[in-house]
Amino acid sequence: MVWEAEVEELRRRTEMSNRGGTPDRIDRQHRLGRLTVRERIDGLLDPGSFHEVGALAGLGEYDEGELVDFTPASYVMGLGKIDGRTVAIGGEDFTIQGGSAVFPMQRSKGGLGGFCEELAVEYRVPLILLIDGAGANVSATKKMGTTYLPNGGTNFVTSIEAMRNVPVLAGVLGAIAGGPAGRALMVHWSVMTRGRSAMFAAGPPVVKRGIGHDVTNESLGGSQVHVHTSGCIDNEAEDEGDAFNQLRTMLSFLPDNVNELPPAAPALDAPEGAGEKLIDLVPRNTRRPYSMYKLIRSVVDGGDYFEVKPHWGNSVITVLARVDGMPIGIVANNPLKNGGALDRDGSDKQTHFLELCNYFHIPIVYLVDVPGFMIGEQAEREGTLRSGMRAVWVGLQATVPQLTIVIRKCYGMAGMATGNPRRLNYRLGWPSGEWGSIPIEGGVDAAYRREIANAPDPEAKREEIEADLRQLRNVFLTAETFGIEEIIDPRKTRSYLQQFVERAYKVLPHELESKPLYGVRP
């Protein structure tokens, strides 16, 4: 065979590449409770589906022209399948120079831009990033012989192009800093492992040297920081296996690209008898909270849903679910958190979720119980009004079909963040609904201040005024003027959702137009 020697050399080099880092570095990775990048790819993809690209890239060591050793490039990438769907996938190999790109390459494999992301854009398939890189390595600067201006490359241009065209999902699976940390935020959805991963602009040694603070990976950028406090990362995983399951689940709700519809799944019934209990869900005492999660479980297929950002911005609940097998995005106010008042974090959470659903053609359902924006000194200092009005603005820009169901309260400017008058703005109300510019209990003191103060019995006067106004809060009076399209029996909520989903997915194929230049903002 003419080329047998070269084919044997190809086999040998591929085998050397597949080894990854040195055995001691692989052992260290495992001791930290982390998998190697190849183990991660095998754990996430359908068995045997990975087609690696660029396996021969790396640094060879030669003796008189013969290859005697080989260090692979610190990025592994290619194409594979998840539940039968083709994806582009890549990740840093932390066992090789901490995942940093220190070898001179004619073309980047991935990490920041690179061929992996170009594969996703060209073939219009989802991009999955398994991020575990330490960021820039000063030794690379010495090898290059010069420094560089960070705004001169096109790395993030490719990343933005990917976000404009295909779903981009990331798993933060190690301690990442610098560029990898930035890349983890330029995605549509992200997850990180608890206790085994961290993310920061600069790690503890740089923080100590720069500002004198003694910190650990966990205190500086663990999941408690970035999932529960900052909200930079969407979801938290118990371990890498859980992260892979969440990546698969999130992908199952998203289309391959922005020019396709979300994938359908087999339709399932709602939990038996759950809908009948909805008539008793909302207490007559408006100060008593209830669980919006019970409502969601009662109306979606199988009572099953996938929550996005479950540990942050908890005045708002954002979930992906299915009705008759078709994906929907649910934005629900949470009466168990500040009575459902829309605060800064909840507003930002809602804004990002609306952009995600709108960009990938997922119909939006609002389950409304919002007394208004969060009030008080802290809310004002946090800029709640700005974040809240941004949620209103994004909702008005959305082009997908939307349905609003008012469960209880819908007041003021925050109430404007629960629909889109630029489209049909179909609104349903439960009999427990109440709405207006401001809740009666808070508005009376402002509007009737002098009348109450001058009364012989101010408290009795306040009660008298509130009683008169409460009579006007009757949902049927609003329905008489067609101020709300329908008042419905709570037990029929799923039936209305089924009708909405059927109609929405007949409209959506005609609206697969080009999307905004900015895509979904980080």
PDB file of N, CA and C in Angstrom, residues 302-391:
ATOM      1  N   GLY A 302     -47.608  16.884  31.754  1.00  0.00           N
ATOM      2  CA  GLY A 302     -46.956  16.054  32.748  1.00  0.00           C
ATOM      3  C   GLY A 302     -46.612  16.760  34.038  1.00  0.00           C
ATOM      4  N   GLY A 303     -47.064  18.005  34.205  1.00  0.00           N
ATOM      5  CA  GLY A 303     -46.685  18.785  35.382  1.00  0.00           C
ATOM      6  C   GLY A 303     -45.208  19.093  35.430  1.00  0.00           C
ATOM      7  N   ASP A 304     -44.551  19.000  34.272  1.00  0.00           N
ATOM      8  CA  ASP A 304     -43.088  19.101  34.215  1.00  0.00           C
ATOM      9  C   ASP A 304     -42.674  20.398  33.532  1.00  0.00           C
ATOM     10  N   TYR A 305     -41.631  21.016  34.047  1.00  0.00           N
ATOM     11  CA  TYR A 305     -41.108  22.245  33.452  1.00  0.00           C
ATOM     12  C   TYR A 305     -39.627  22.364  33.766  1.00  0.00           C
ATOM     13  N   PHE A 306     -38.954  23.246  33.043  1.00  0.00           N
ATOM     14  CA  PHE A 306     -37.536  23.512  33.281  1.00  0.00           C
ATOM     15  C   PHE A 306     -37.395  24.979  33.650  1.00  0.00           C
ATOM     16  N   GLU A 307     -36.937  25.235  34.871  1.00  0.00           N
ATOM     17  CA  GLU A 307     -36.853  26.614  35.352  1.00  0.00           C
ATOM     18  C   GLU A 307     -35.503  27.226  34.994  1.00  0.00           C
ATOM     19  N   VAL A 308     -35.541  28.430  34.471  1.00  0.00           N
ATOM     20  CA  VAL A 308     -34.345  29.197  34.132  1.00  0.00           C
ATOM     21  C   VAL A 308     -34.106  30.226  35.232  1.00  0.00           C
ATOM     22  N   LYS A 309     -32.915  30.244  35.777  1.00  0.00           N
ATOM     23  CA  LYS A 309     -32.546  31.107  36.901  1.00  0.00           C
ATOM     24  C   LYS A 309     -33.446  30.870  38.128  1.00  0.00           C
ATOM     25  N   PRO A 310     -33.508  29.640  38.625  1.00  0.00           N
ATOM     26  CA  PRO A 310     -34.390  29.370  39.766  1.00  0.00           C
ATOM     27  C   PRO A 310     -33.915  29.963  41.084  1.00  0.00           C
ATOM     28  N   HIS A 311     -32.649  30.354  41.176  1.00  0.00           N
ATOM     29  CA  HIS A 311     -32.097  30.820  42.448  1.00  0.00           C
ATOM     30  C   HIS A 311     -31.855  32.326  42.492  1.00  0.00           C
ATOM     31  N   TRP A 312     -32.321  33.050  41.506  1.00  0.00           N
ATOM     32  CA  TRP A 312     -32.019  34.487  41.422  1.00  0.00           C
ATOM     33  C   TRP A 312     -33.223  35.236  40.871  1.00  0.00           C
ATOM     34  N   GLY A 313     -33.390  36.483  41.344  1.00  0.00           N
ATOM     35  CA  GLY A 313     -34.503  37.293  40.856  1.00  0.00           C
ATOM     36  C   GLY A 313     -35.840  36.651  41.136  1.00  0.00           C
ATOM     37  N   ASN A 314     -36.034  36.163  42.370  1.00  0.00           N
ATOM     38  CA  ASN A 314     -37.162  35.284  42.647  1.00  0.00           C
ATOM     39  C   ASN A 314     -38.511  35.978  42.781  1.00  0.00           C
ATOM     40  N   SER A 315     -38.577  37.283  42.530  1.00  0.00           N
ATOM     41  CA  SER A 315     -39.898  37.910  42.430  1.00  0.00           C
ATOM     42  C   SER A 315     -40.583  37.508  41.132  1.00  0.00           C
ATOM     43  N   VAL A 316     -39.812  36.926  40.229  1.00  0.00           N
ATOM     44  CA  VAL A 316     -40.334  36.446  38.947  1.00  0.00           C
ATOM     45  C   VAL A 316     -39.905  34.993  38.750  1.00  0.00           C
ATOM     46  N   ILE A 317     -40.791  34.182  38.229  1.00  0.00           N
ATOM     47  CA  ILE A 317     -40.512  32.790  37.889  1.00  0.00           C
ATOM     48  C   ILE A 317     -40.475  32.684  36.369  1.00  0.00           C
ATOM     49  N   THR A 318     -39.410  32.112  35.829  1.00  0.00           N
ATOM     50  CA  THR A 318     -39.294  31.940  34.380  1.00  0.00           C
ATOM     51  C   THR A 318     -39.042  30.466  34.080  1.00  0.00           C
ATOM     52  N   VAL A 319     -39.950  29.856  33.334  1.00  0.00           N
ATOM     53  CA  VAL A 319     -39.819  28.430  33.051  1.00  0.00           C
ATOM     54  C   VAL A 319     -40.119  28.147  31.584  1.00  0.00           C
ATOM     55  N   LEU A 320     -39.499  27.095  31.095  1.00  0.00           N
ATOM     56  CA  LEU A 320     -39.847  26.511  29.804  1.00  0.00           C
ATOM     57  C   LEU A 320     -40.650  25.245  30.071  1.00  0.00           C
ATOM     58  N   ALA A 321     -41.726  25.083  29.338  1.00  0.00           N
ATOM     59  CA  ALA A 321     -42.592  23.927  29.539  1.00  0.00           C
ATOM     60  C   ALA A 321     -43.236  23.581  28.202  1.00  0.00           C
ATOM     61  N   ARG A 322     -44.105  22.579  28.226  1.00  0.00           N
ATOM     62  CA  ARG A 322     -44.817  22.197  27.007  1.00  0.00           C
ATOM     63  C   ARG A 322     -46.314  22.095  27.281  1.00  0.00           C
ATOM     64  N   VAL A 323     -47.062  22.463  26.287  1.00  0.00           N
ATOM     65  CA  VAL A 323     -48.509  22.248  26.275  1.00  0.00           C
ATOM     66  C   VAL A 323     -48.838  21.536  24.973  1.00  0.00           C
ATOM     67  N   ASP A 324     -49.419  20.353  25.089  1.00  0.00           N
ATOM     68  CA  ASP A 324     -49.663  19.497  23.916  1.00  0.00           C
ATOM     69  C   ASP A 324     -48.382  19.269  23.120  1.00  0.00           C
ATOM     70  N   GLY A 325     -47.283  19.135  23.825  1.00  0.00           N
ATOM     71  CA  GLY A 325     -46.002  18.811  23.209  1.00  0.00           C
ATOM     72  C   GLY A 325     -45.221  19.989  22.674  1.00  0.00           C
ATOM     73  N   MET A 326     -45.819  21.184  22.648  1.00  0.00           N
ATOM     74  CA  MET A 326     -45.162  22.346  22.051  1.00  0.00           C
ATOM     75  C   MET A 326     -44.562  23.246  23.134  1.00  0.00           C
ATOM     76  N   PRO A 327     -43.329  23.732  22.922  1.00  0.00           N
ATOM     77  CA  PRO A 327     -42.673  24.576  23.928  1.00  0.00           C
ATOM     78  C   PRO A 327     -43.380  25.915  24.117  1.00  0.00           C
ATOM     79  N   ILE A 328     -43.454  26.357  25.364  1.00  0.00           N
ATOM     80  CA  ILE A 328     -43.885  27.705  25.712  1.00  0.00           C
ATOM     81  C   ILE A 328     -42.945  28.245  26.787  1.00  0.00           C
ATOM     82  N   GLY A 329     -42.842  29.561  26.856  1.00  0.00           N
ATOM     83  CA  GLY A 329     -42.114  30.212  27.931  1.00  0.00           C
ATOM     84  C   GLY A 329     -43.102  30.873  28.870  1.00  0.00           C
ATOM     85  N   ILE A 330     -42.992  30.589  30.152  1.00  0.00           N
ATOM     86  CA  ILE A 330     -43.912  31.144  31.147  1.00  0.00           C
ATOM     87  C   ILE A 330     -43.172  32.155  32.014  1.00  0.00           C
ATOM     88  N   VAL A 331     -43.731  33.354  32.093  1.00  0.00           N
ATOM     89  CA  VAL A 331     -43.242  34.393  32.998  1.00  0.00           C
ATOM     90  C   VAL A 331     -44.315  34.581  34.060  1.00  0.00           C
ATOM     91  N   ALA A 332     -43.997  34.255  35.307  1.00  0.00           N
ATOM     92  CA  ALA A 332     -44.985  34.311  36.380  1.00  0.00           C
ATOM     93  C   ALA A 332     -44.461  35.151  37.533  1.00  0.00           C
ATOM     94  N   ASN A 333     -45.305  36.032  38.045  1.00  0.00           N
ATOM     95  CA  ASN A 333     -44.945  36.741  39.272  1.00  0.00           C
ATOM     96  C   ASN A 333     -45.033  35.778  40.442  1.00  0.00           C
ATOM     97  N   ASN A 334     -44.241  36.029  41.472  1.00  0.00           N
ATOM     98  CA  ASN A 334     -44.132  35.100  42.594  1.00  0.00           C
ATOM     99  C   ASN A 334     -44.669  35.746  43.868  1.00  0.00           C
ATOM    100  N   PRO A 335     -45.910  35.448  44.270  1.00  0.00           N
ATOM    101  CA  PRO A 335     -46.481  36.063  45.471  1.00  0.00           C
ATOM    102  C   PRO A 335     -45.723  35.735  46.749  1.00  0.00           C
ATOM    103  N   LEU A 336     -44.908  34.683  46.720  1.00  0.00           N
ATOM    104  CA  LEU A 336     -44.153  34.296  47.913  1.00  0.00           C
ATOM    105  C   LEU A 336     -42.889  35.126  48.095  1.00  0.00           C
ATOM    106  N   LYS A 337     -42.571  36.002  47.156  1.00  0.00           N
ATOM    107  CA  LYS A 337     -41.396  36.872  47.241  1.00  0.00           C
ATOM    108  C   LYS A 337     -41.862  38.323  47.170  1.00  0.00           C
ATOM    109  N   ASN A 338     -41.845  39.009  48.297  1.00  0.00           N
ATOM    110  CA  ASN A 338     -42.262  40.417  48.366  1.00  0.00           C
ATOM    111  C   ASN A 338     -43.646  40.635  47.771  1.00  0.00           C
ATOM    112  N   GLY A 339     -44.517  39.655  47.953  1.00  0.00           N
ATOM    113  CA  GLY A 339     -45.871  39.788  47.447  1.00  0.00           C
ATOM    114  C   GLY A 339     -45.967  39.837  45.939  1.00  0.00           C
ATOM    115  N   GLY A 340     -44.876  39.488  45.250  1.00  0.00           N
ATOM    116  CA  GLY A 340     -44.864  39.532  43.793  1.00  0.00           C
ATOM    117  C   GLY A 340     -44.423  40.859  43.221  1.00  0.00           C
ATOM    118  N   ALA A 341     -44.057  41.827  44.077  1.00  0.00           N
ATOM    119  CA  ALA A 341     -43.598  43.127  43.577  1.00  0.00           C
ATOM    120  C   ALA A 341     -42.362  42.939  42.707  1.00  0.00           C
ATOM    121  N   LEU A 342     -42.326  43.628  41.581  1.00  0.00           N
ATOM    122  CA  LEU A 342     -41.250  43.459  40.608  1.00  0.00           C
ATOM    123  C   LEU A 342     -40.039  44.276  41.030  1.00  0.00           C
ATOM    124  N   ASP A 343     -38.953  43.601  41.405  1.00  0.00           N
ATOM    125  CA  ASP A 343     -37.739  44.293  41.835  1.00  0.00           C
ATOM    126  C   ASP A 343     -36.719  44.320  40.705  1.00  0.00           C
ATOM    127  N   ARG A 344     -35.526  44.850  41.014  1.00  0.00           N
ATOM    128  CA  ARG A 344     -34.508  44.995  39.968  1.00  0.00           C
ATOM    129  C   ARG A 344     -34.104  43.654  39.378  1.00  0.00           C
ATOM    130  N   ASP A 345     -33.732  42.710  40.242  1.00  0.00           N
ATOM    131  CA  ASP A 345     -33.250  41.424  39.734  1.00  0.00           C
ATOM    132  C   ASP A 345     -34.351  40.677  38.984  1.00  0.00           C
ATOM    133  N   GLY A 346     -35.562  40.722  39.519  1.00  0.00           N
ATOM    134  CA  GLY A 346     -36.663  40.069  38.826  1.00  0.00           C
ATOM    135  C   GLY A 346     -36.917  40.675  37.459  1.00  0.00           C
ATOM    136  N   SER A 347     -36.785  41.998  37.367  1.00  0.00           N
ATOM    137  CA  SER A 347     -36.965  42.676  36.080  1.00  0.00           C
ATOM    138  C   SER A 347     -35.900  42.246  35.083  1.00  0.00           C
ATOM    139  N   ASP A 348     -34.646  42.208  35.542  1.00  0.00           N
ATOM    140  CA  ASP A 348     -33.557  41.800  34.646  1.00  0.00           C
ATOM    141  C   ASP A 348     -33.721  40.347  34.206  1.00  0.00           C
ATOM    142  N   LYS A 349     -34.162  39.515  35.127  1.00  0.00           N
ATOM    143  CA  LYS A 349     -34.411  38.107  34.804  1.00  0.00           C
ATOM    144  C   LYS A 349     -35.515  37.984  33.748  1.00  0.00           C
ATOM    145  N   GLN A 350     -36.591  38.732  33.938  1.00  0.00           N
ATOM    146  CA  GLN A 350     -37.693  38.701  32.976  1.00  0.00           C
ATOM    147  C   GLN A 350     -37.245  39.205  31.613  1.00  0.00           C
ATOM    148  N   THR A 351     -36.455  40.279  31.595  1.00  0.00           N
ATOM    149  CA  THR A 351     -35.976  40.853  30.337  1.00  0.00           C
ATOM    150  C   THR A 351     -35.190  39.831  29.528  1.00  0.00           C
ATOM    151  N   HIS A 352     -34.236  39.167  30.176  1.00  0.00           N
ATOM    152  CA  HIS A 352     -33.409  38.190  29.463  1.00  0.00           C
ATOM    153  C   HIS A 352     -34.244  37.020  28.961  1.00  0.00           C
ATOM    154  N   PHE A 353     -35.173  36.564  29.775  1.00  0.00           N
ATOM    155  CA  PHE A 353     -35.997  35.415  29.379  1.00  0.00           C
ATOM    156  C   PHE A 353     -36.907  35.773  28.207  1.00  0.00           C
ATOM    157  N   LEU A 354     -37.468  36.976  28.222  1.00  0.00           N
ATOM    158  CA  LEU A 354     -38.308  37.412  27.102  1.00  0.00           C
ATOM    159  C   LEU A 354     -37.509  37.462  25.811  1.00  0.00           C
ATOM    160  N   GLU A 355     -36.285  37.990  25.890  1.00  0.00           N
ATOM    161  CA  GLU A 355     -35.442  38.032  24.695  1.00  0.00           C
ATOM    162  C   GLU A 355     -35.139  36.628  24.191  1.00  0.00           C
ATOM    163  N   LEU A 356     -34.859  35.716  25.112  1.00  0.00           N
ATOM    164  CA  LEU A 356     -34.568  34.331  24.730  1.00  0.00           C
ATOM    165  C   LEU A 356     -35.754  33.706  24.004  1.00  0.00           C
ATOM    166  N   CYS A 357     -36.939  33.812  24.601  1.00  0.00           N
ATOM    167  CA  CYS A 357     -38.126  33.212  23.986  1.00  0.00           C
ATOM    168  C   CYS A 357     -38.438  33.867  22.648  1.00  0.00           C
ATOM    169  N   ASN A 358     -38.360  35.176  22.600  1.00  0.00           N
ATOM    170  CA  ASN A 358     -38.679  35.879  21.364  1.00  0.00           C
ATOM    171  C   ASN A 358     -37.715  35.496  20.249  1.00  0.00           C
ATOM    172  N   TYR A 359     -36.443  35.366  20.596  1.00  0.00           N
ATOM    173  CA  TYR A 359     -35.431  35.112  19.576  1.00  0.00           C
ATOM    174  C   TYR A 359     -35.559  33.722  18.979  1.00  0.00           C
ATOM    175  N   PHE A 360     -36.015  32.777  19.793  1.00  0.00           N
ATOM    176  CA  PHE A 360     -36.110  31.397  19.314  1.00  0.00           C
ATOM    177  C   PHE A 360     -37.562  30.944  19.108  1.00  0.00           C
ATOM    178  N   HIS A 361     -38.461  31.909  18.906  1.00  0.00           N
ATOM    179  CA  HIS A 361     -39.833  31.634  18.449  1.00  0.00           C
ATOM    180  C   HIS A 361     -40.622  30.784  19.442  1.00  0.00           C
ATOM    181  N   ILE A 362     -40.459  31.064  20.716  1.00  0.00           N
ATOM    182  CA  ILE A 362     -41.200  30.346  21.751  1.00  0.00           C
ATOM    183  C   ILE A 362     -42.328  31.246  22.246  1.00  0.00           C
ATOM    184  N   PRO A 363     -43.593  30.861  22.079  1.00  0.00           N
ATOM    185  CA  PRO A 363     -44.706  31.688  22.557  1.00  0.00           C
ATOM    186  C   PRO A 363     -44.602  31.951  24.060  1.00  0.00           C
ATOM    187  N   ILE A 364     -45.057  33.125  24.467  1.00  0.00           N
ATOM    188  CA  ILE A 364     -44.895  33.575  25.847  1.00  0.00           C
ATOM    189  C   ILE A 364     -46.250  33.625  26.543  1.00  0.00           C
ATOM    190  N   VAL A 365     -46.292  33.098  27.763  1.00  0.00           N
ATOM    191  CA  VAL A 365     -47.486  33.156  28.606  1.00  0.00           C
ATOM    192  C   VAL A 365     -47.129  33.887  29.894  1.00  0.00           C
ATOM    193  N   TYR A 366     -47.896  34.915  30.219  1.00  0.00           N
ATOM    194  CA  TYR A 366     -47.732  35.628  31.484  1.00  0.00           C
ATOM    195  C   TYR A 366     -48.774  35.125  32.477  1.00  0.00           C
ATOM    196  N   LEU A 367     -48.326  34.743  33.663  1.00  0.00           N
ATOM    197  CA  LEU A 367     -49.210  34.441  34.785  1.00  0.00           C
ATOM    198  C   LEU A 367     -49.013  35.569  35.787  1.00  0.00           C
ATOM    199  N   VAL A 368     -50.015  36.438  35.913  1.00  0.00           N
ATOM    200  CA  VAL A 368     -49.808  37.753  36.516  1.00  0.00           C
ATOM    201  C   VAL A 368     -50.364  37.838  37.932  1.00  0.00           C
ATOM    202  N   ASP A 369     -49.516  38.270  38.840  1.00  0.00           N
ATOM    203  CA  ASP A 369     -49.936  38.698  40.179  1.00  0.00           C
ATOM    204  C   ASP A 369     -48.897  39.692  40.678  1.00  0.00           C
ATOM    205  N   VAL A 370     -48.973  40.922  40.192  1.00  0.00           N
ATOM    206  CA  VAL A 370     -47.949  41.920  40.484  1.00  0.00           C
ATOM    207  C   VAL A 370     -48.597  43.184  41.051  1.00  0.00           C
ATOM    208  N   PRO A 371     -48.283  43.540  42.307  1.00  0.00           N
ATOM    209  CA  PRO A 371     -48.851  44.756  42.901  1.00  0.00           C
ATOM    210  C   PRO A 371     -48.179  46.031  42.427  1.00  0.00           C
ATOM    211  N   GLY A 372     -47.094  45.900  41.656  1.00  0.00           N
ATOM    212  CA  GLY A 372     -46.362  47.066  41.170  1.00  0.00           C
ATOM    213  C   GLY A 372     -44.874  46.830  41.280  1.00  0.00           C
ATOM    214  N   PHE A 373     -44.101  47.866  41.009  1.00  0.00           N
ATOM    215  CA  PHE A 373     -42.662  47.792  41.225  1.00  0.00           C
ATOM    216  C   PHE A 373     -42.373  47.781  42.722  1.00  0.00           C
ATOM    217  N   MET A 374     -41.267  47.146  43.094  1.00  0.00           N
ATOM    218  CA  MET A 374     -40.818  47.176  44.478  1.00  0.00           C
ATOM    219  C   MET A 374     -40.557  48.622  44.886  1.00  0.00           C
ATOM    220  N   ILE A 375     -40.999  48.991  46.092  1.00  0.00           N
ATOM    221  CA  ILE A 375     -40.862  50.362  46.564  1.00  0.00           C
ATOM    222  C   ILE A 375     -39.909  50.429  47.752  1.00  0.00           C
ATOM    223  N   GLY A 376     -39.506  51.631  48.105  1.00  0.00           N
ATOM    224  CA  GLY A 376     -38.624  51.836  49.247  1.00  0.00           C
ATOM    225  C   GLY A 376     -37.258  52.354  48.839  1.00  0.00           C
ATOM    226  N   GLU A 377     -36.474  52.740  49.837  1.00  0.00           N
ATOM    227  CA  GLU A 377     -35.169  53.352  49.582  1.00  0.00           C
ATOM    228  C   GLU A 377     -34.226  52.418  48.835  1.00  0.00           C
ATOM    229  N   GLN A 378     -34.175  51.160  49.269  1.00  0.00           N
ATOM    230  CA  GLN A 378     -33.256  50.228  48.612  1.00  0.00           C
ATOM    231  C   GLN A 378     -33.640  50.025  47.153  1.00  0.00           C
ATOM    232  N   ALA A 379     -34.931  49.889  46.895  1.00  0.00           N
ATOM    233  CA  ALA A 379     -35.383  49.699  45.515  1.00  0.00           C
ATOM    234  C   ALA A 379     -35.000  50.890  44.648  1.00  0.00           C
ATOM    235  N   GLU A 380     -35.106  52.088  45.201  1.00  0.00           N
ATOM    236  CA  GLU A 380     -34.740  53.273  44.417  1.00  0.00           C
ATOM    237  C   GLU A 380     -33.236  53.325  44.177  1.00  0.00           C
ATOM    238  N   ARG A 381     -32.456  52.986  45.195  1.00  0.00           N
ATOM    239  CA  ARG A 381     -30.995  53.006  45.026  1.00  0.00           C
ATOM    240  C   ARG A 381     -30.545  51.962  44.006  1.00  0.00           C
ATOM    241  N   GLU A 382     -31.254  50.845  43.943  1.00  0.00           N
ATOM    242  CA  GLU A 382     -30.876  49.778  43.013  1.00  0.00           C
ATOM    243  C   GLU A 382     -31.261  50.081  41.567  1.00  0.00           C
ATOM    244  N   GLY A 383     -32.063  51.105  41.354  1.00  0.00           N
ATOM    245  CA  GLY A 383     -32.495  51.410  39.991  1.00  0.00           C
ATOM    246  C   GLY A 383     -33.608  50.501  39.506  1.00  0.00           C
ATOM    247  N   THR A 384     -34.525  50.149  40.417  1.00  0.00           N
ATOM    248  CA  THR A 384     -35.611  49.247  40.055  1.00  0.00           C
ATOM    249  C   THR A 384     -36.454  49.794  38.907  1.00  0.00           C
ATOM    250  N   LEU A 385     -36.699  51.094  38.918  1.00  0.00           N
ATOM    251  CA  LEU A 385     -37.518  51.681  37.854  1.00  0.00           C
ATOM    252  C   LEU A 385     -36.882  51.479  36.481  1.00  0.00           C
ATOM    253  N   ARG A 386     -35.569  51.688  36.406  1.00  0.00           N
ATOM    254  CA  ARG A 386     -34.893  51.522  35.118  1.00  0.00           C
ATOM    255  C   ARG A 386     -34.990  50.076  34.638  1.00  0.00           C
ATOM    256  N   SER A 387     -34.672  49.132  35.533  1.00  0.00           N
ATOM    257  CA  SER A 387     -34.738  47.720  35.148  1.00  0.00           C
ATOM    258  C   SER A 387     -36.168  47.310  34.814  1.00  0.00           C
ATOM    259  N   GLY A 388     -37.125  47.817  35.592  1.00  0.00           N
ATOM    260  CA  GLY A 388     -38.516  47.475  35.344  1.00  0.00           C
ATOM    261  C   GLY A 388     -39.014  47.988  34.009  1.00  0.00           C
ATOM    262  N   MET A 389     -38.656  49.222  33.679  1.00  0.00           N
ATOM    263  CA  MET A 389     -39.096  49.775  32.399  1.00  0.00           C
ATOM    264  C   MET A 389     -38.367  49.126  31.228  1.00  0.00           C
ATOM    265  N   ARG A 390     -37.176  48.605  31.478  1.00  0.00           N
ATOM    266  CA  ARG A 390     -36.499  47.845  30.425  1.00  0.00           C
ATOM    267  C   ARG A 390     -37.284  46.562  30.134  1.00  0.00           C
ATOM    268  N   ALA A 391     -37.822  45.939  31.185  1.00  0.00           N
ATOM    269  CA  ALA A 391     -38.657  44.752  30.976  1.00  0.00           C
ATOM    270  C   ALA A 391     -39.906  45.109  30.175  1.00  0.00           C
TER     271      ALA A 391
END
